[in-house]
Structure formats: C-alpha cells, structure tokens
Amino acid sequence: MPRFLHTADWQIGRQYGRFAPEDAAVLAEARFAAVERIAALAARERVDAVLVAGDVFDAQTVSDRTIRRLFNALQGYEGPWILIPGNHDAALAESVWTRAQRLGAVPSGAHLLLEPGVRAFPELGFAVLAAPLTRRQTHDDLTAWFDAAETAEGLARIGLAHGSVQGILAEEIDSPNPIAAGRARRARLDYLALGDWHGFKQVDERTVYSGTPEPERFRENGSGQVVRVEVPGPGRTPVVEPLEIGQYRWIAWDETLSVGSDLDLLVERLDGLSHETVLDLTLGGALDLAGGRRLDQALSEVQGRCRSLQVHRAGLRLEPTDEDMAALRADGYVGEVIAQLRLQQDAGDAAADTAREALAILAGLLGDQAEGS
C-alpha cells in the first residue's frame, strides 16, 4: 500500500513587492520553512515518497544560494522526493534545474524528472508517469501519452503533472497548459498529483491539486495544505486527506462603517487577530472625528501584532459633527479649512487621500490642544 505526501507550487524565491521590506523578507522566508515542515511531516508519517508537482522555484533566475537552501530544506526526509518542473521553472535547455545539478546541490534522495517518461520504484510498489513542462507554456496536453504508457504489473500508476484540467479551473490560473478532464480514468492511473492551482481542489476521486503549502494570495481556496495519499492497490480508489501545513493566514476584509456599532464590531475583530495574520483591509463609509481617532488607535495596535497590515481608506470619509467642531473650537479660519478639507474628500483622486489625512492630523492636533487647555 504506497503512501505519499503530495505538494506543489512552493514558488521558492518569490518576491513580495507590495509589502513593506520587513514583511516581504519574512513572507519569502516562510516558503523555505514550509518545505522544512513538509520534510518533517513526511518523516513522521513514514511515507514512501513526496510528490512535488511543479513550480518548485518561482523563477529561473533565483540565486545559487536560494537553490542550495531549497535542497537543504529537504534534509528532514531522506526521500525519495520526486519533483517535476512547472511553468515557473520549466526544464529548459539551461534552467534552474541544470544549475542545481552543476552546483552539486541535489541530494541523492531527490529525483528530478526533467523529461517525460516512466520512473519505476518497484521496491516501493509504484511507478510515476511524469509530464514535466519543458517550456513555460504549451497548448498541447503533455499527459496524453499516459493513456498508452506501460508499467509493470502490480505497481500502482501515479501521474505527476502541472497544468489546467480543462473545464474545471477559473480563467485566471497561472498558465494555460491543458490537461484533459478524465485523464486519470483514461490512463488507468491510481492517482494523478497536480500542480498549478494554488488551492486544494479534488477534481475527481483520483485527481487532486494540492495547492501551495504556504498561502501567498488573499483567496479562500484551501491553500496552505499538503495532501496525504494512500493507494490501497492497483485499480483501487485512493484515500485522500488534505493536511494543514501553512504558517500565515492571508485574509481580506471589505468593511463599511456607517454607525458606531460597525466600528465596535471591526475593533473587536481586529483584537482577535493573531500574529500570523496577513490582513488586507478596505474601508468605506464615514466616521466622526472621535471614531476616526479610535480606528487609528486600533489599526496601530494590530499593525504591531499582525505579520502584515495593509489598509485602503479611499472609500472612508471623516465627517466632523457639530459636536466635534465645538469640542475642537474650530471656528473662524480653522473652521473654514476643515470645511474645505471635507469637500476635497469627494475629489476621488490622490487629493482626496491627502485631504483625509490632513483632516485627521488637524483634528488630532486640535484635540490635543483642547485637552491641554
């Protein structure tokens, strides 16, 4: 009964340009840590192999140090690791894989399947039918040859490929590389391990996308997992179980603040976030000045607690009430400035953001002055 861990889309070397440098470095490092956790899990589970269905590296141009660090991260499990290239790290004539081999970085337990073919592991009871990408994009189904491929009797037939099962996935996936729906059935596969879709998705009882083991997008698609697979025997239905492996939780909130209770609820939710949260927060609606100051305080606190916080305030207005104006003693020229800033919030461009920030700063200064008088 062969047992595997199935994973894909490690994207080692991925850059996070939209984040602050401190956060970007930590998120990039988390991808190496995810591989180390996979190795530790494989050793604990005593699986027969780890199947890695492409996009091990995010680009062909990663540094030699990154290559060495990736293969060093495999050391917690002696193998076999069975890896194929995907669209990000295709097996070109000169590629990240040929560089890794020249560097002598590839451990003996790592089997790089850089050409299509069958690799048998008779001592472990299975054979791998590999469909590596040899260029970034193709319009041919590289798994078509699986149907006629022969494997020794009694060995489980395991397919390993990277691409898009036709008619199943959304249009915005990373590459168009097609895989026919029903390939596992037609090719008599006991299991088809796929990469390219970054979330867990079971296409049918024998065809599975593992997703990326460490989330890197704001999607609720089951990322951050690996798949444990048991194949009872040739022709029998595999037992498939996704297992949580990711460290950071990426979440996106779109919040409209209209009444005081909306802000109360948002502050409560922010207080409940852990330090392993990557939050993208879009705000809309309107707050009075007291509410704005309370929101700023809550965001400052959560920014120090979460891994990363990005806030988009373009849709959020500051609306000083008459009570706010009276409390700030904002009459005369100062009152006119505040009124002008309120109007500029409606500009809908960079000037609106500037006006909103200026209004918040002015309100804060006036509030501090009022408290000190």
PDB file of C-alpha atoms in Angstrom, residues 6-272:
ATOM      1  CA  HIS A   6       1.571  15.344  -2.500  1.00  0.00           C
ATOM      2  CA  THR A   7       2.573  19.006  -2.717  1.00  0.00           C
ATOM      3  CA  ALA A   8       3.262  21.622  -5.378  1.00  0.00           C
ATOM      4  CA  ASP A   9       3.765  25.320  -6.100  1.00  0.00           C
ATOM      5  CA  TRP A  10       6.421  26.012  -3.499  1.00  0.00           C
ATOM      6  CA  GLN A  11       7.411  29.132  -5.520  1.00  0.00           C
ATOM      7  CA  ILE A  12      10.780  29.340  -3.757  1.00  0.00           C
ATOM      8  CA  GLY A  13      12.350  32.742  -4.372  1.00  0.00           C
ATOM      9  CA  ARG A  14       9.007  34.527  -4.685  1.00  0.00           C
ATOM     10  CA  GLN A  15       9.214  38.294  -4.122  1.00  0.00           C
ATOM     11  CA  TYR A  16       6.566  40.293  -2.261  1.00  0.00           C
ATOM     12  CA  GLY A  17       6.953  43.774  -3.709  1.00  0.00           C
ATOM     13  CA  ARG A  18       3.570  45.021  -2.499  1.00  0.00           C
ATOM     14  CA  PHE A  19       4.644  44.643   1.136  1.00  0.00           C
ATOM     15  CA  ALA A  20       6.994  46.602   3.352  1.00  0.00           C
ATOM     16  CA  PRO A  21      10.562  45.220   3.088  1.00  0.00           C
ATOM     17  CA  GLU A  22      10.457  43.771   6.607  1.00  0.00           C
ATOM     18  CA  ASP A  23       7.248  41.841   5.891  1.00  0.00           C
ATOM     19  CA  ALA A  24       8.352  40.823   2.391  1.00  0.00           C
ATOM     20  CA  ALA A  25      11.517  39.200   3.737  1.00  0.00           C
ATOM     21  CA  VAL A  26       9.614  37.224   6.379  1.00  0.00           C
ATOM     22  CA  LEU A  27       6.989  36.002   3.892  1.00  0.00           C
ATOM     23  CA  ALA A  28       9.702  34.874   1.478  1.00  0.00           C
ATOM     24  CA  GLU A  29      11.463  33.034   4.302  1.00  0.00           C
ATOM     25  CA  ALA A  30       8.198  31.290   5.220  1.00  0.00           C
ATOM     26  CA  ARG A  31       8.317  29.366   1.949  1.00  0.00           C
ATOM     27  CA  PHE A  32      11.563  27.651   2.959  1.00  0.00           C
ATOM     28  CA  ALA A  33      10.098  26.904   6.393  1.00  0.00           C
ATOM     29  CA  ALA A  34       7.057  25.293   4.740  1.00  0.00           C
ATOM     30  CA  VAL A  35       9.324  22.857   2.888  1.00  0.00           C
ATOM     31  CA  GLU A  36      11.083  22.000   6.145  1.00  0.00           C
ATOM     32  CA  ARG A  37       7.706  21.259   7.751  1.00  0.00           C
ATOM     33  CA  ILE A  38       6.785  19.028   4.820  1.00  0.00           C
ATOM     34  CA  ALA A  39      10.032  17.110   5.284  1.00  0.00           C
ATOM     35  CA  ALA A  40       9.352  16.683   8.997  1.00  0.00           C
ATOM     36  CA  LEU A  41       5.783  15.535   8.292  1.00  0.00           C
ATOM     37  CA  ALA A  42       6.969  13.040   5.672  1.00  0.00           C
ATOM     38  CA  ALA A  43       9.416  11.571   8.181  1.00  0.00           C
ATOM     39  CA  ARG A  44       6.764  11.306  10.915  1.00  0.00           C
ATOM     40  CA  GLU A  45       4.250   9.741   8.557  1.00  0.00           C
ATOM     41  CA  ARG A  46       6.872   7.386   7.112  1.00  0.00           C
ATOM     42  CA  VAL A  47       5.532   7.902   3.627  1.00  0.00           C
ATOM     43  CA  ASP A  48       7.062   6.118   0.678  1.00  0.00           C
ATOM     44  CA  ALA A  49       7.677   9.328  -1.271  1.00  0.00           C
ATOM     45  CA  VAL A  50       6.907  13.034  -1.530  1.00  0.00           C
ATOM     46  CA  LEU A  51       5.417  14.015  -4.890  1.00  0.00           C
ATOM     47  CA  VAL A  52       6.163  17.622  -5.922  1.00  0.00           C
ATOM     48  CA  ALA A  53       4.030  18.644  -8.901  1.00  0.00           C
ATOM     49  CA  GLY A  54       5.946  21.587 -10.315  1.00  0.00           C
ATOM     50  CA  ASP A  55       6.773  25.245  -9.644  1.00  0.00           C
ATOM     51  CA  VAL A  56       9.321  24.341  -7.011  1.00  0.00           C
ATOM     52  CA  PHE A  57      11.030  27.649  -7.853  1.00  0.00           C
ATOM     53  CA  ASP A  58       9.288  30.915  -8.641  1.00  0.00           C
ATOM     54  CA  ALA A  59      11.703  31.823 -11.440  1.00  0.00           C
ATOM     55  CA  GLN A  60      14.671  30.532 -13.389  1.00  0.00           C
ATOM     56  CA  THR A  61      16.778  33.429 -12.096  1.00  0.00           C
ATOM     57  CA  VAL A  62      16.808  32.619  -8.369  1.00  0.00           C
ATOM     58  CA  SER A  63      20.249  32.825  -6.802  1.00  0.00           C
ATOM     59  CA  ASP A  64      22.607  29.905  -6.280  1.00  0.00           C
ATOM     60  CA  ARG A  65      22.155  30.421  -2.540  1.00  0.00           C
ATOM     61  CA  THR A  66      18.381  30.038  -2.910  1.00  0.00           C
ATOM     62  CA  ILE A  67      18.878  26.804  -4.852  1.00  0.00           C
ATOM     63  CA  ARG A  68      21.159  25.389  -2.170  1.00  0.00           C
ATOM     64  CA  ARG A  69      18.830  26.471   0.629  1.00  0.00           C
ATOM     65  CA  LEU A  70      15.872  24.766  -1.043  1.00  0.00           C
ATOM     66  CA  PHE A  71      17.614  21.416  -1.374  1.00  0.00           C
ATOM     67  CA  ASN A  72      19.000  21.725   2.148  1.00  0.00           C
ATOM     68  CA  ALA A  73      15.399  22.124   3.352  1.00  0.00           C
ATOM     69  CA  LEU A  74      14.693  18.568   2.136  1.00  0.00           C
ATOM     70  CA  GLN A  75      17.114  17.032   4.624  1.00  0.00           C
ATOM     71  CA  GLY A  76      14.457  16.251   7.231  1.00  0.00           C
ATOM     72  CA  TYR A  77      13.177  13.439   5.000  1.00  0.00           C
ATOM     73  CA  GLU A  78      15.661  11.209   3.223  1.00  0.00           C
ATOM     74  CA  GLY A  79      13.350  10.562   0.321  1.00  0.00           C
ATOM     75  CA  PRO A  80      12.503   9.809  -2.278  1.00  0.00           C
ATOM     76  CA  TRP A  81      11.449  13.298  -3.241  1.00  0.00           C
ATOM     77  CA  ILE A  82      10.016  13.122  -6.767  1.00  0.00           C
ATOM     78  CA  LEU A  83       9.988  16.546  -8.410  1.00  0.00           C
ATOM     79  CA  ILE A  84       8.935  17.885 -11.812  1.00  0.00           C
ATOM     80  CA  PRO A  85       9.272  21.396 -13.280  1.00  0.00           C
ATOM     81  CA  GLY A  86       6.226  23.618 -13.750  1.00  0.00           C
ATOM     82  CA  ASN A  87       5.631  26.743 -15.800  1.00  0.00           C
ATOM     83  CA  HIS A  88       7.698  28.981 -13.486  1.00  0.00           C
ATOM     84  CA  ASP A  89      10.721  26.650 -13.519  1.00  0.00           C
ATOM     85  CA  ALA A  90      10.327  24.797 -16.812  1.00  0.00           C
ATOM     86  CA  ALA A  91      13.066  22.321 -17.815  1.00  0.00           C
ATOM     87  CA  LEU A  92      14.646  24.484 -20.496  1.00  0.00           C
ATOM     88  CA  ALA A  93      17.966  23.531 -22.076  1.00  0.00           C
ATOM     89  CA  GLU A  94      19.515  25.850 -19.490  1.00  0.00           C
ATOM     90  CA  SER A  95      17.387  26.183 -16.368  1.00  0.00           C
ATOM     91  CA  VAL A  96      17.363  26.444 -12.606  1.00  0.00           C
ATOM     92  CA  TRP A  97      17.459  22.634 -12.601  1.00  0.00           C
ATOM     93  CA  THR A  98      20.609  22.333 -14.718  1.00  0.00           C
ATOM     94  CA  ARG A  99      22.201  24.949 -12.472  1.00  0.00           C
ATOM     95  CA  ALA A 100      21.264  22.942  -9.389  1.00  0.00           C
ATOM     96  CA  GLN A 101      22.898  19.872 -10.897  1.00  0.00           C
ATOM     97  CA  ARG A 102      26.075  21.761 -11.788  1.00  0.00           C
ATOM     98  CA  LEU A 103      26.244  23.121  -8.248  1.00  0.00           C
ATOM     99  CA  GLY A 104      26.035  19.591  -6.869  1.00  0.00           C
ATOM    100  CA  ALA A 105      23.125  20.811  -4.718  1.00  0.00           C
ATOM    101  CA  VAL A 106      20.700  17.975  -5.462  1.00  0.00           C
ATOM    102  CA  PRO A 107      20.709  15.309  -2.719  1.00  0.00           C
ATOM    103  CA  SER A 108      20.630  11.632  -3.621  1.00  0.00           C
ATOM    104  CA  GLY A 109      17.072  11.265  -2.380  1.00  0.00           C
ATOM    105  CA  ALA A 110      15.732  13.894  -4.795  1.00  0.00           C
ATOM    106  CA  HIS A 111      14.650  12.527  -8.177  1.00  0.00           C
ATOM    107  CA  LEU A 112      14.389  15.302 -10.773  1.00  0.00           C
ATOM    108  CA  LEU A 113      12.117  14.129 -13.593  1.00  0.00           C
ATOM    109  CA  LEU A 114      13.048  16.675 -16.249  1.00  0.00           C
ATOM    110  CA  GLU A 115      11.834  14.692 -19.244  1.00  0.00           C
ATOM    111  CA  PRO A 116       8.529  12.904 -19.854  1.00  0.00           C
ATOM    112  CA  GLY A 117       8.657   9.241 -19.035  1.00  0.00           C
ATOM    113  CA  VAL A 118       8.002   6.455 -16.541  1.00  0.00           C
ATOM    114  CA  ARG A 119      10.138   6.164 -13.417  1.00  0.00           C
ATOM    115  CA  ALA A 120       9.516   2.878 -11.588  1.00  0.00           C
ATOM    116  CA  PHE A 121      10.082   2.348  -7.876  1.00  0.00           C
ATOM    117  CA  PRO A 122       9.383  -1.409  -7.722  1.00  0.00           C
ATOM    118  CA  GLU A 123      10.711  -1.769  -4.180  1.00  0.00           C
ATOM    119  CA  LEU A 124       8.070   0.725  -3.063  1.00  0.00           C
ATOM    120  CA  GLY A 125       5.244  -0.647  -5.204  1.00  0.00           C
ATOM    121  CA  PHE A 126       4.612   2.223  -7.646  1.00  0.00           C
ATOM    122  CA  ALA A 127       5.636   3.808 -10.926  1.00  0.00           C
ATOM    123  CA  VAL A 128       5.491   7.543 -11.694  1.00  0.00           C
ATOM    124  CA  LEU A 129       4.305   8.793 -15.079  1.00  0.00           C
ATOM    125  CA  ALA A 130       5.839  12.270 -15.276  1.00  0.00           C
ATOM    126  CA  ALA A 131       4.742  15.143 -17.535  1.00  0.00           C
ATOM    127  CA  PRO A 132       7.234  17.925 -16.787  1.00  0.00           C
ATOM    128  CA  LEU A 133       6.957  21.250 -18.567  1.00  0.00           C
ATOM    129  CA  THR A 134       9.929  21.802 -20.863  1.00  0.00           C
ATOM    130  CA  ARG A 135       8.786  25.328 -21.736  1.00  0.00           C
ATOM    131  CA  ARG A 136       6.707  27.853 -19.828  1.00  0.00           C
ATOM    132  CA  GLN A 137       3.554  27.425 -21.892  1.00  0.00           C
ATOM    133  CA  THR A 138       2.213  24.795 -24.236  1.00  0.00           C
ATOM    134  CA  HIS A 139      -1.111  24.256 -25.926  1.00  0.00           C
ATOM    135  CA  ASP A 140      -0.581  20.501 -26.073  1.00  0.00           C
ATOM    136  CA  ASP A 141      -1.711  18.134 -23.333  1.00  0.00           C
ATOM    137  CA  LEU A 142       1.565  16.765 -22.024  1.00  0.00           C
ATOM    138  CA  THR A 143      -0.255  13.972 -20.198  1.00  0.00           C
ATOM    139  CA  ALA A 144      -1.786  12.487 -23.376  1.00  0.00           C
ATOM    140  CA  TRP A 145       0.899   9.811 -23.606  1.00  0.00           C
ATOM    141  CA  PHE A 146      -0.112   8.461 -20.183  1.00  0.00           C
ATOM    142  CA  ASP A 147      -3.002   6.557 -21.804  1.00  0.00           C
ATOM    143  CA  ALA A 148      -0.716   4.213 -23.722  1.00  0.00           C
ATOM    144  CA  ALA A 149       2.173   4.069 -21.244  1.00  0.00           C
ATOM    145  CA  GLU A 150       3.019   0.635 -19.904  1.00  0.00           C
ATOM    146  CA  THR A 151       4.031  -0.071 -16.308  1.00  0.00           C
ATOM    147  CA  ALA A 152       4.966  -3.334 -14.630  1.00  0.00           C
ATOM    148  CA  GLU A 153       2.058  -5.408 -13.386  1.00  0.00           C
ATOM    149  CA  GLY A 154       1.310  -4.938  -9.718  1.00  0.00           C
ATOM    150  CA  LEU A 155       2.724  -1.406  -9.489  1.00  0.00           C
ATOM    151  CA  ALA A 156       0.421   1.498  -8.650  1.00  0.00           C
ATOM    152  CA  ARG A 157       0.312   4.011 -11.530  1.00  0.00           C
ATOM    153  CA  ILE A 158       0.933   7.540 -10.258  1.00  0.00           C
ATOM    154  CA  GLY A 159       0.654  10.526 -12.597  1.00  0.00           C
ATOM    155  CA  LEU A 160       2.607  13.729 -11.894  1.00  0.00           C
ATOM    156  CA  ALA A 161       1.789  16.858 -13.918  1.00  0.00           C
ATOM    157  CA  HIS A 162       1.450  20.645 -13.815  1.00  0.00           C
ATOM    158  CA  GLY A 163      -1.297  22.490 -15.672  1.00  0.00           C
ATOM    159  CA  SER A 164      -5.002  23.222 -16.026  1.00  0.00           C
ATOM    160  CA  VAL A 165      -7.640  20.498 -16.087  1.00  0.00           C
ATOM    161  CA  GLN A 166      -9.913  21.653 -18.858  1.00  0.00           C
ATOM    162  CA  GLY A 167     -13.344  22.956 -17.885  1.00  0.00           C
ATOM    163  CA  ILE A 168     -12.557  22.787 -14.148  1.00  0.00           C
ATOM    164  CA  LEU A 169     -10.484  25.788 -13.090  1.00  0.00           C
ATOM    165  CA  ALA A 170     -11.058  29.528 -13.279  1.00  0.00           C
ATOM    166  CA  GLU A 171      -9.601  31.508 -16.171  1.00  0.00           C
ATOM    167  CA  GLU A 172      -7.096  33.453 -14.074  1.00  0.00           C
ATOM    168  CA  ILE A 173      -4.795  30.499 -13.276  1.00  0.00           C
ATOM    169  CA  ASP A 174      -1.059  30.872 -13.791  1.00  0.00           C
ATOM    170  CA  SER A 175      -0.708  29.048 -17.114  1.00  0.00           C
ATOM    171  CA  PRO A 176      -2.843  27.647 -19.929  1.00  0.00           C
ATOM    172  CA  ASN A 177      -1.065  24.280 -20.064  1.00  0.00           C
ATOM    173  CA  PRO A 178      -4.027  21.952 -20.663  1.00  0.00           C
ATOM    174  CA  ILE A 179      -4.784  18.593 -19.067  1.00  0.00           C
ATOM    175  CA  ALA A 180      -7.786  16.647 -20.288  1.00  0.00           C
ATOM    176  CA  ALA A 181     -10.585  16.051 -17.825  1.00  0.00           C
ATOM    177  CA  GLY A 182     -10.806  12.330 -17.137  1.00  0.00           C
ATOM    178  CA  ARG A 183      -7.104  11.726 -17.747  1.00  0.00           C
ATOM    179  CA  ALA A 184      -6.756   9.563 -14.623  1.00  0.00           C
ATOM    180  CA  ARG A 185      -9.552   7.272 -15.771  1.00  0.00           C
ATOM    181  CA  ARG A 186      -8.358   7.003 -19.373  1.00  0.00           C
ATOM    182  CA  ALA A 187      -4.744   6.385 -18.361  1.00  0.00           C
ATOM    183  CA  ARG A 188      -5.711   3.862 -15.661  1.00  0.00           C
ATOM    184  CA  LEU A 189      -3.979   5.991 -13.038  1.00  0.00           C
ATOM    185  CA  ASP A 190      -4.380   5.191  -9.389  1.00  0.00           C
ATOM    186  CA  TYR A 191      -3.635   8.803  -8.526  1.00  0.00           C
ATOM    187  CA  LEU A 192      -2.904  11.960 -10.526  1.00  0.00           C
ATOM    188  CA  ALA A 193      -0.938  14.543  -8.499  1.00  0.00           C
ATOM    189  CA  LEU A 194      -1.311  18.012  -9.988  1.00  0.00           C
ATOM    190  CA  GLY A 195       0.187  21.453  -9.520  1.00  0.00           C
ATOM    191  CA  ASP A 196      -0.590  24.950 -10.833  1.00  0.00           C
ATOM    192  CA  TRP A 197      -3.819  25.732  -8.959  1.00  0.00           C
ATOM    193  CA  HIS A 198      -2.679  27.268  -5.676  1.00  0.00           C
ATOM    194  CA  GLY A 199      -5.532  25.934  -3.558  1.00  0.00           C
ATOM    195  CA  PHE A 200      -6.566  22.415  -2.631  1.00  0.00           C
ATOM    196  CA  LYS A 201      -9.012  21.004  -5.185  1.00  0.00           C
ATOM    197  CA  GLN A 202     -10.138  17.430  -5.687  1.00  0.00           C
ATOM    198  CA  VAL A 203     -11.175  17.169  -9.333  1.00  0.00           C
ATOM    199  CA  ASP A 204     -12.335  13.563  -9.014  1.00  0.00           C
ATOM    200  CA  GLU A 205     -11.591  10.625  -6.749  1.00  0.00           C
ATOM    201  CA  ARG A 206      -8.143  10.115  -8.335  1.00  0.00           C
ATOM    202  CA  THR A 207      -7.192  13.638  -9.472  1.00  0.00           C
ATOM    203  CA  VAL A 208      -6.107  16.290  -6.961  1.00  0.00           C
ATOM    204  CA  TYR A 209      -4.482  19.701  -6.813  1.00  0.00           C
ATOM    205  CA  SER A 210      -2.586  20.026  -3.537  1.00  0.00           C
ATOM    206  CA  GLY A 211      -2.278  23.810  -3.659  1.00  0.00           C
ATOM    207  CA  THR A 212       0.671  25.784  -2.360  1.00  0.00           C
ATOM    208  CA  PRO A 213       1.797  24.802   1.156  1.00  0.00           C
ATOM    209  CA  GLU A 214       2.235  28.429   2.259  1.00  0.00           C
ATOM    210  CA  PRO A 215      -0.503  30.904   1.266  1.00  0.00           C
ATOM    211  CA  GLU A 216       0.579  33.892  -0.800  1.00  0.00           C
ATOM    212  CA  ARG A 217      -2.712  35.363  -2.013  1.00  0.00           C
ATOM    213  CA  PHE A 218      -5.890  36.713  -0.492  1.00  0.00           C
ATOM    214  CA  ARG A 219      -8.131  33.852  -1.598  1.00  0.00           C
ATOM    215  CA  GLU A 220     -10.239  31.408   0.346  1.00  0.00           C
ATOM    216  CA  ASN A 221      -9.242  28.424  -1.783  1.00  0.00           C
ATOM    217  CA  GLY A 222      -7.781  25.906   0.645  1.00  0.00           C
ATOM    218  CA  SER A 223      -4.144  26.896   0.243  1.00  0.00           C
ATOM    219  CA  GLY A 224      -1.630  26.144   2.993  1.00  0.00           C
ATOM    220  CA  GLN A 225      -2.036  22.371   2.804  1.00  0.00           C
ATOM    221  CA  VAL A 226      -0.375  19.191   1.615  1.00  0.00           C
ATOM    222  CA  VAL A 227      -2.214  16.011   0.664  1.00  0.00           C
ATOM    223  CA  ARG A 228      -1.663  12.655   2.299  1.00  0.00           C
ATOM    224  CA  VAL A 229      -2.461   9.844  -0.141  1.00  0.00           C
ATOM    225  CA  GLU A 230      -2.791   6.122   0.424  1.00  0.00           C
ATOM    226  CA  VAL A 231      -3.185   3.831  -2.582  1.00  0.00           C
ATOM    227  CA  PRO A 232      -4.683   0.508  -1.403  1.00  0.00           C
ATOM    228  CA  GLY A 233      -3.531  -1.217  -4.580  1.00  0.00           C
ATOM    229  CA  PRO A 234      -3.633  -1.003  -8.384  1.00  0.00           C
ATOM    230  CA  GLY A 235      -7.135  -0.112  -9.557  1.00  0.00           C
ATOM    231  CA  ARG A 236      -8.448   0.694  -6.088  1.00  0.00           C
ATOM    232  CA  THR A 237      -9.681   4.129  -5.001  1.00  0.00           C
ATOM    233  CA  PRO A 238      -7.013   6.143  -3.173  1.00  0.00           C
ATOM    234  CA  VAL A 239      -7.617   7.615   0.265  1.00  0.00           C
ATOM    235  CA  VAL A 240      -7.004  11.377   0.067  1.00  0.00           C
ATOM    236  CA  GLU A 241      -6.667  13.718   3.048  1.00  0.00           C
ATOM    237  CA  PRO A 242      -5.544  17.369   2.987  1.00  0.00           C
ATOM    238  CA  LEU A 243      -3.383  18.386   5.962  1.00  0.00           C
ATOM    239  CA  GLU A 244      -2.743  21.928   7.215  1.00  0.00           C
ATOM    240  CA  ILE A 245       0.897  22.917   6.874  1.00  0.00           C
ATOM    241  CA  GLY A 246       0.935  26.700   6.273  1.00  0.00           C
ATOM    242  CA  GLN A 247       2.096  29.252   8.822  1.00  0.00           C
ATOM    243  CA  TYR A 248       0.475  32.541   7.812  1.00  0.00           C
ATOM    244  CA  ARG A 249      -3.217  33.191   7.284  1.00  0.00           C
ATOM    245  CA  TRP A 250      -3.972  35.656   4.489  1.00  0.00           C
ATOM    246  CA  ILE A 251      -7.340  37.358   4.845  1.00  0.00           C
ATOM    247  CA  ALA A 252      -9.047  40.258   3.061  1.00  0.00           C
ATOM    248  CA  TRP A 253     -11.832  42.300   4.651  1.00  0.00           C
ATOM    249  CA  ASP A 254     -14.037  44.878   2.973  1.00  0.00           C
ATOM    250  CA  GLU A 255     -15.688  46.918   5.734  1.00  0.00           C
ATOM    251  CA  THR A 256     -18.257  49.713   5.511  1.00  0.00           C
ATOM    252  CA  LEU A 257     -18.543  51.843   8.630  1.00  0.00           C
ATOM    253  CA  SER A 258     -21.887  53.630   8.865  1.00  0.00           C
ATOM    254  CA  VAL A 259     -22.869  53.592  12.542  1.00  0.00           C
ATOM    255  CA  GLY A 260     -20.980  53.324  15.800  1.00  0.00           C
ATOM    256  CA  SER A 261     -21.705  49.628  16.159  1.00  0.00           C
ATOM    257  CA  ASP A 262     -19.909  48.957  12.843  1.00  0.00           C
ATOM    258  CA  LEU A 263     -16.728  50.373  14.324  1.00  0.00           C
ATOM    259  CA  ASP A 264     -17.262  48.438  17.563  1.00  0.00           C
ATOM    260  CA  LEU A 265     -17.520  45.193  15.613  1.00  0.00           C
ATOM    261  CA  LEU A 266     -14.452  45.963  13.478  1.00  0.00           C
ATOM    262  CA  VAL A 267     -12.323  46.798  16.526  1.00  0.00           C
ATOM    263  CA  GLU A 268     -13.443  43.553  18.177  1.00  0.00           C
ATOM    264  CA  ARG A 269     -12.488  41.544  15.087  1.00  0.00           C
ATOM    265  CA  LEU A 270      -9.118  43.282  14.872  1.00  0.00           C
ATOM    266  CA  ASP A 271      -8.447  42.466  18.517  1.00  0.00           C
ATOM    267  CA  GLY A 272      -8.967  38.774  17.735  1.00  0.00           C
TER     268      GLY A 272
END
